[in-house]
Coordinates of C-alpha atoms (C1' of nucleotides) in Angstrom, one line a residue:
Chain A
X1 CA 122.7 98.6 66.4
X2 CA 125.4 96.8 67.9
X3 CA 125.5 93.3 68.3
X4 CA 126.1 93.7 72.0
X5 CA 122.8 95.4 72.2
X6 CA 121.0 92.8 70.6
X7 CA 122.2 90.5 73.0
X8 CA 121.0 92.6 75.8
X9 CA 117.8 93.0 74.1
X10 CA 117.1 89.3 74.1
X11 CA 118.1 89.2 77.6
X12 CA 115.0 91.1 78.3
X13 CA 112.8 89.3 76.2
X14 CA 113.7 86.0 77.7
X15 CA 113.0 87.2 81.1
X16 CA 109.7 88.2 79.8
X17 CA 110.1 92.1 80.0
X18 CA 109.2 94.5 77.0
X19 CA 111.8 96.1 75.6
X20 CA 110.2 99.7 75.4
X21 CA 112.0 102.9 74.2
X22 CA 112.9 104.2 77.4
X23 CA 114.8 100.7 78.1
X24 CA 116.4 100.8 74.9
X25 CA 117.8 104.3 75.8
X26 CA 119.0 103.3 79.0
X27 CA 120.9 100.3 77.2
X28 CA 122.2 102.6 74.7
X29 CA 123.5 105.1 77.2
X30 CA 125.2 102.5 79.1
X31 CA 126.8 100.8 76.0
X32 CA 128.5 103.8 74.8
X33 CA 129.5 105.0 78.5
X34 CA 133.2 104.9 79.1
X35 CA 132.9 104.7 82.8
X36 CA 130.0 103.8 85.4
X37 CA 127.1 106.1 85.4
X38 CA 124.9 107.4 88.0
X39 CA 121.1 107.3 87.9
X40 CA 121.1 110.9 87.1
X41 CA 123.8 110.4 84.5
X42 CA 121.9 107.6 82.6
X43 CA 118.9 109.8 82.6
X44 CA 120.9 112.7 81.0
X45 CA 122.5 110.1 78.5
X46 CA 119.5 108.3 77.6
X47 CA 117.5 111.4 76.8
X48 CA 119.8 111.8 73.9
X49 CA 118.2 108.6 72.4
X50 CA 114.9 109.1 73.9
X51 CA 113.9 112.7 75.2
X52 CA 111.3 112.0 77.6
X53 CA 113.3 109.3 79.5
X54 CA 112.2 109.6 83.0
X55 CA 114.5 109.3 86.1
X56 CA 111.8 107.2 88.3
X57 CA 112.0 104.8 84.9
X58 CA 116.0 104.8 85.3
X59 CA 115.7 103.7 88.8
X60 CA 113.1 100.8 88.0
X61 CA 115.0 99.8 84.8
X62 CA 118.4 99.7 86.9
X63 CA 116.5 97.3 89.4
X64 CA 115.3 95.0 86.6
X65 CA 118.7 94.8 84.9
X66 CA 120.3 94.4 88.1
X67 CA 118.3 91.3 88.8
X68 CA 119.0 89.8 85.3
X69 CA 122.6 90.0 86.0
X70 CA 123.1 92.8 83.1
X71 CA 124.3 95.5 85.0
X72 CA 126.9 95.6 87.9
X73 CA 127.1 98.3 90.6
X74 CA 130.4 99.8 90.9
X75 CA 131.0 101.3 94.3
X76 CA 132.3 104.9 93.9
X77 CA 134.6 106.7 96.3
X78 CA 131.7 108.6 97.9
X79 CA 128.2 108.0 99.0
X80 CA 129.1 104.8 100.9
X81 CA 128.3 105.2 104.7
X82 CA 129.9 103.1 107.3
X83 CA 132.6 104.3 109.4
X84 CA 135.3 102.5 111.5
X85 CA 138.4 103.6 113.7
X86 CA 141.3 103.7 111.6
X87 CA 144.1 101.0 112.3
X88 CA 147.7 102.5 111.6
X89 CA 148.7 100.8 108.2
X90 CA 147.0 99.3 105.6
X91 CA 144.4 96.9 106.2
X92 CA 141.6 95.0 104.6
X93 CA 138.1 93.6 105.9
X94 CA 136.6 90.5 106.0
X95 CA 132.8 91.4 107.0
X96 CA 130.5 88.6 108.1
X97 CA 127.4 88.6 105.7
X98 CA 125.3 87.3 108.7
X99 CA 126.2 89.3 111.6
X100 CA 128.2 91.9 110.1
X101 CA 131.0 91.2 112.3
X102 CA 134.6 92.5 110.8
X103 CA 138.1 91.2 111.1
X104 CA 140.8 93.0 110.0
X105 CA 143.5 91.6 107.8
X106 CA 146.8 93.0 108.5
X107 CA 149.4 93.0 105.7
X108 CA 148.3 93.3 102.0
X109 CA 149.8 90.7 99.5
X110 CA 148.6 92.8 96.5
X111 CA 151.7 94.5 95.9
X112 CA 152.8 92.3 93.1
X113 CA 149.5 92.2 91.6
X114 CA 149.1 95.7 91.6
X115 CA 152.3 95.9 89.9
X116 CA 151.1 93.9 87.0
X117 CA 148.2 96.0 86.9
X118 CA 150.0 99.0 86.7
X119 CA 151.9 97.5 83.4
X120 CA 149.1 96.0 81.9
X121 CA 146.6 99.7 82.2
X122 CA 149.2 102.2 81.9
X123 CA 147.8 103.6 85.1
X124 CA 149.5 105.0 87.9
X125 CA 148.0 103.4 90.8
X126 CA 147.4 105.4 93.9
X127 CA 145.5 103.1 96.3
X128 CA 143.3 100.3 96.4
X129 CA 140.7 99.1 98.4
X130 CA 139.6 95.4 98.9
X131 CA 136.5 94.1 101.2
X132 CA 136.0 90.4 101.4
X133 CA 132.6 88.9 102.4
X134 CA 132.2 85.7 104.1
X135 CA 130.5 83.9 106.9
X136 CA 132.3 83.9 110.4
X137 CA 133.0 81.0 112.5
X138 CA 130.1 81.8 114.8
X139 CA 127.5 81.9 112.3
X140 CA 128.8 78.9 110.4
X141 CA 127.6 77.2 113.5
X142 CA 124.3 78.8 113.6
X143 CA 123.6 77.4 110.0
X144 CA 123.8 73.8 111.4
Chain B
X1 CA 139.4 105.1 129.9
X2 CA 141.3 102.9 127.7
X3 CA 144.8 103.7 126.3
X4 CA 143.4 103.6 122.9
X5 CA 140.9 106.4 124.1
X6 CA 143.7 108.6 125.1
X7 CA 146.0 108.5 121.9
X8 CA 142.6 109.2 119.9
X9 CA 141.7 112.4 122.3
X10 CA 145.6 113.5 122.2
X11 CA 145.0 113.3 118.4
X12 CA 142.0 115.9 118.9
X13 CA 144.2 118.1 120.8
X14 CA 147.1 118.3 118.9
X15 CA 145.0 119.3 115.7
X16 CA 143.6 121.9 117.9
X17 CA 140.2 120.7 118.4
X18 CA 138.4 120.7 121.5
X19 CA 137.4 117.3 123.2
X20 CA 133.8 117.9 124.3
X21 CA 131.3 115.4 125.7
X22 CA 129.7 114.7 122.5
X23 CA 133.0 114.0 121.0
X24 CA 134.0 111.8 123.8
X25 CA 130.8 109.7 123.3
X26 CA 131.4 109.3 119.6
X27 CA 134.7 108.0 120.2
X28 CA 133.6 105.5 122.7
X29 CA 130.7 104.3 120.6
X30 CA 133.4 103.4 117.9
X31 CA 135.9 102.0 120.2
X32 CA 133.5 99.5 121.5
X33 CA 131.9 98.7 118.4
X34 CA 132.4 95.3 116.7
X35 CA 131.9 96.5 113.2
X36 CA 131.5 99.6 111.3
X37 CA 128.6 101.9 112.2
X38 CA 126.5 104.2 110.2
X39 CA 126.1 107.8 111.4
X40 CA 123.0 106.8 112.9
X41 CA 124.2 103.9 114.7
X42 CA 127.0 106.2 116.2
X43 CA 124.5 108.6 117.6
X44 CA 122.5 105.6 119.2
X45 CA 125.5 104.0 120.7
X46 CA 127.0 107.5 121.5
X47 CA 123.9 108.1 123.6
X48 CA 124.6 105.7 126.1
X49 CA 127.7 107.8 127.2
X50 CA 125.9 111.3 126.4
X51 CA 122.5 111.3 126.2
X52 CA 121.9 114.4 124.3
X53 CA 124.4 113.6 121.4
X54 CA 122.7 114.7 118.3
X55 CA 123.1 113.5 115.0
X56 CA 124.2 116.6 113.4
X57 CA 127.4 116.4 115.5
X58 CA 127.9 113.0 114.5
X59 CA 128.4 114.1 110.9
X60 CA 130.5 116.9 111.5
X61 CA 132.7 115.0 114.1
X62 CA 133.0 112.2 111.3
X63 CA 134.1 114.7 108.8
X64 CA 136.6 116.0 111.4
X65 CA 138.1 112.7 112.1
X66 CA 138.1 111.8 108.7
X67 CA 140.1 114.8 108.0
X68 CA 142.3 113.8 110.6
X69 CA 142.6 110.2 109.6
X70 CA 141.3 108.8 112.8
X71 CA 138.0 106.8 111.0
X72 CA 138.3 105.1 107.8
X73 CA 135.3 104.6 106.1
X74 CA 134.0 101.1 105.0
X75 CA 132.1 100.5 102.1
X76 CA 129.2 98.7 102.5
X77 CA 127.3 96.4 100.2
X78 CA 124.2 98.8 99.7
X79 CA 124.3 102.8 99.3
X80 CA 126.8 102.8 96.5
X81 CA 125.7 104.5 93.4
X82 CA 127.3 103.8 90.0
X83 CA 126.0 101.2 87.3
X84 CA 128.1 99.5 84.5
X85 CA 127.1 96.9 82.1
X86 CA 128.0 93.6 83.8
X87 CA 130.7 91.5 81.9
X88 CA 130.8 87.9 82.0
X89 CA 133.2 86.5 84.4
X90 CA 135.0 88.0 87.7
X91 CA 136.4 91.5 87.3
X92 CA 137.8 94.2 88.9
X93 CA 138.2 97.9 88.4
X94 CA 140.9 100.5 87.9
X95 CA 139.1 104.1 88.2
X96 CA 140.9 107.0 87.4
X97 CA 140.8 109.5 90.2
X98 CA 140.8 112.5 87.7
X99 CA 138.3 111.6 85.1
X100 CA 136.8 108.6 86.4
X101 CA 137.4 106.4 83.5
X102 CA 137.5 102.7 84.3
X103 CA 139.5 100.0 83.0
X104 CA 138.4 96.3 83.6
X105 CA 141.0 93.9 85.1
X106 CA 140.1 90.4 83.5
X107 CA 141.3 87.2 85.9
X108 CA 141.9 87.6 89.4
X109 CA 144.9 87.0 91.0
X110 CA 143.5 86.6 94.5
X111 CA 142.7 83.0 95.2
X112 CA 145.9 82.3 97.0
X113 CA 145.6 85.4 99.2
X114 CA 141.8 84.6 99.8
X115 CA 142.9 81.2 101.0
X116 CA 145.2 82.3 103.6
X117 CA 142.8 84.8 104.9
X118 CA 140.2 82.0 105.3
X119 CA 142.8 80.1 107.5
X120 CA 143.8 83.0 109.3
X121 CA 140.2 84.0 110.4
X122 CA 138.1 81.0 110.2
X123 CA 135.8 82.8 108.0
X124 CA 134.4 80.9 104.9
X125 CA 135.0 83.4 102.2
X126 CA 132.0 83.9 100.1
X127 CA 132.9 86.8 97.8
X128 CA 135.5 90.0 97.6
X129 CA 135.5 93.2 96.0
X130 CA 138.4 94.9 95.0
X131 CA 139.0 98.6 93.4
X132 CA 141.9 100.1 92.7
X133 CA 142.3 103.8 92.2
X134 CA 145.0 105.4 90.0
X135 CA 145.6 108.1 87.3
X136 CA 145.0 107.3 83.8
X137 CA 147.5 107.8 81.1
X138 CA 145.6 110.7 79.8
X139 CA 145.7 112.5 83.0
X140 CA 149.1 111.9 83.9
X141 CA 150.0 113.7 80.9
X142 CA 147.3 116.6 81.4
X143 CA 149.1 117.1 84.8
X144 CA 152.8 118.1 83.1
Chain C
dA1 C1' 136.0 135.9 127.8
dT2 C1' 135.6 134.3 123.8
dG3 C1' 135.6 131.4 119.5
dA4 C1' 134.9 126.5 119.0
dG5 C1' 131.1 123.5 119.1
dT6 C1' 126.2 122.2 119.8
dG7 C1' 121.7 121.0 119.0
dC8 C1' 117.2 122.5 116.8
dA9 C1' 114.5 123.1 112.6
dA10 C1' 114.5 123.8 108.2
dA11 C1' 116.5 123.2 103.7
dC12 C1' 118.4 119.9 100.5
dC13 C1' 119.1 115.9 97.5
dG14 C1' 118.4 111.1 96.1
dT15 C1' 115.7 107.4 95.9
dT16 C1' 110.9 105.4 96.6
dT17 C1' 106.0 104.9 96.1
dG18 C1' 101.0 105.7 94.4
dC19 C1' 98.2 106.5 90.5
dA20 C1' 96.0 107.5 86.1
dA21 C1' 97.6 107.5 81.4
dT22 C1' 100.2 104.8 77.7
dC23 C1' 102.4 101.6 75.3
dG24 C1' 104.2 96.9 73.4
dG25 C1' 103.5 92.1 72.4
Chain D
dC1 C1' 93.1 93.8 73.9
dC2 C1' 95.4 94.0 78.3
dG3 C1' 98.6 93.9 81.5
dA4 C1' 103.3 95.7 81.8
dT5 C1' 105.4 99.9 81.5
dT6 C1' 105.6 104.7 82.3
dG7 C1' 105.9 109.8 83.8
dC8 C1' 104.3 112.8 87.2
dA9 C1' 103.8 114.4 92.1
dA10 C1' 104.2 113.4 96.5
dA11 C1' 106.5 111.0 100.2
dC12 C1' 110.4 109.6 102.2
dG13 C1' 115.0 109.1 104.5
dG14 C1' 119.5 110.5 105.0
dT15 C1' 122.5 114.5 105.0
dT16 C1' 123.8 119.5 104.9
dT17 C1' 123.0 124.4 106.5
dG18 C1' 121.4 128.5 109.3
dC19 C1' 121.2 130.4 113.5
dA20 C1' 121.4 131.2 118.3
dC21 C1' 122.7 129.2 122.6
dT22 C1' 126.6 126.9 125.6
dC23 C1' 130.8 125.1 126.9
dA24 C1' 136.1 123.9 126.9
dT25 C1' 140.1 126.3 127.2

DNA sequence: ATGAGTGCAAACCGTTTGCAATCGG
DNA sequence: CCGATTGCAAACGGTTTGCACTCAT
């Protein structure tokens, strides 16, 4: 087993969780994955290591791992649900964590950064998508 | 009706779509919304303008509007489904549009930009979240 | 007049929950 | 041993589809 695996396994034990076969399978699946996986994909891949792995267990384990900071959620292009009128041109959003008020940021200072990303990764960049979380002026007042 | 509304209405007609009462209600709802709305919220708000507005119509109209580029989808913190192992530190992703391969970008050159956003908006910035779409080197080859 | 657009009901699919059986420390 | 963990089946909530009726042009 990889060194990475052992570190993750220890994480479980430190937090007082048992390292069962289903959980090991899920860890393995995520370790060898070249991309973010959906729960269903994790089950599928995980069954290579533990044939009886159930989808429910995948959900519960992911929840656990998220709490422990072992997995991160990656937002994919589909399945996210909020709609706002499009504004001409390229904009970004700042969303208030408290009241969900949204401010649009016009102008995008990311060009240079993206250029360097393209060079570093060999990817041809086709788009990007930034969202900023914060607390709006109003809600900052409230907290006092 | 606002000038903005008329522009949007015209968009419908130009694309050969009828501007029905339900659709008008949906436009109104989005126009007055201070934040991105879920389909259910759009229905709720839209019923202020057209009481019989059905949820199914909201879905179908949103799909239509998305094709026309009239609405943008905003990704909210919940409801997005992909998991990857967490990497220590702050990273961003570049996701390939074709094969969904993911490259992580270490280091984040957004500090300065976020600073200026904070000043411009009065928000206290608590986090941000950037995803970059592109075509990976492999898939660029494939296309030839 | 007539096809685009609508609402309803039902199908669908991913996620969550209740529960009895099982496993790991 | 004993509670944490599991899989199953059923419930659940959001989204999509089939269909007959209605409306905008």
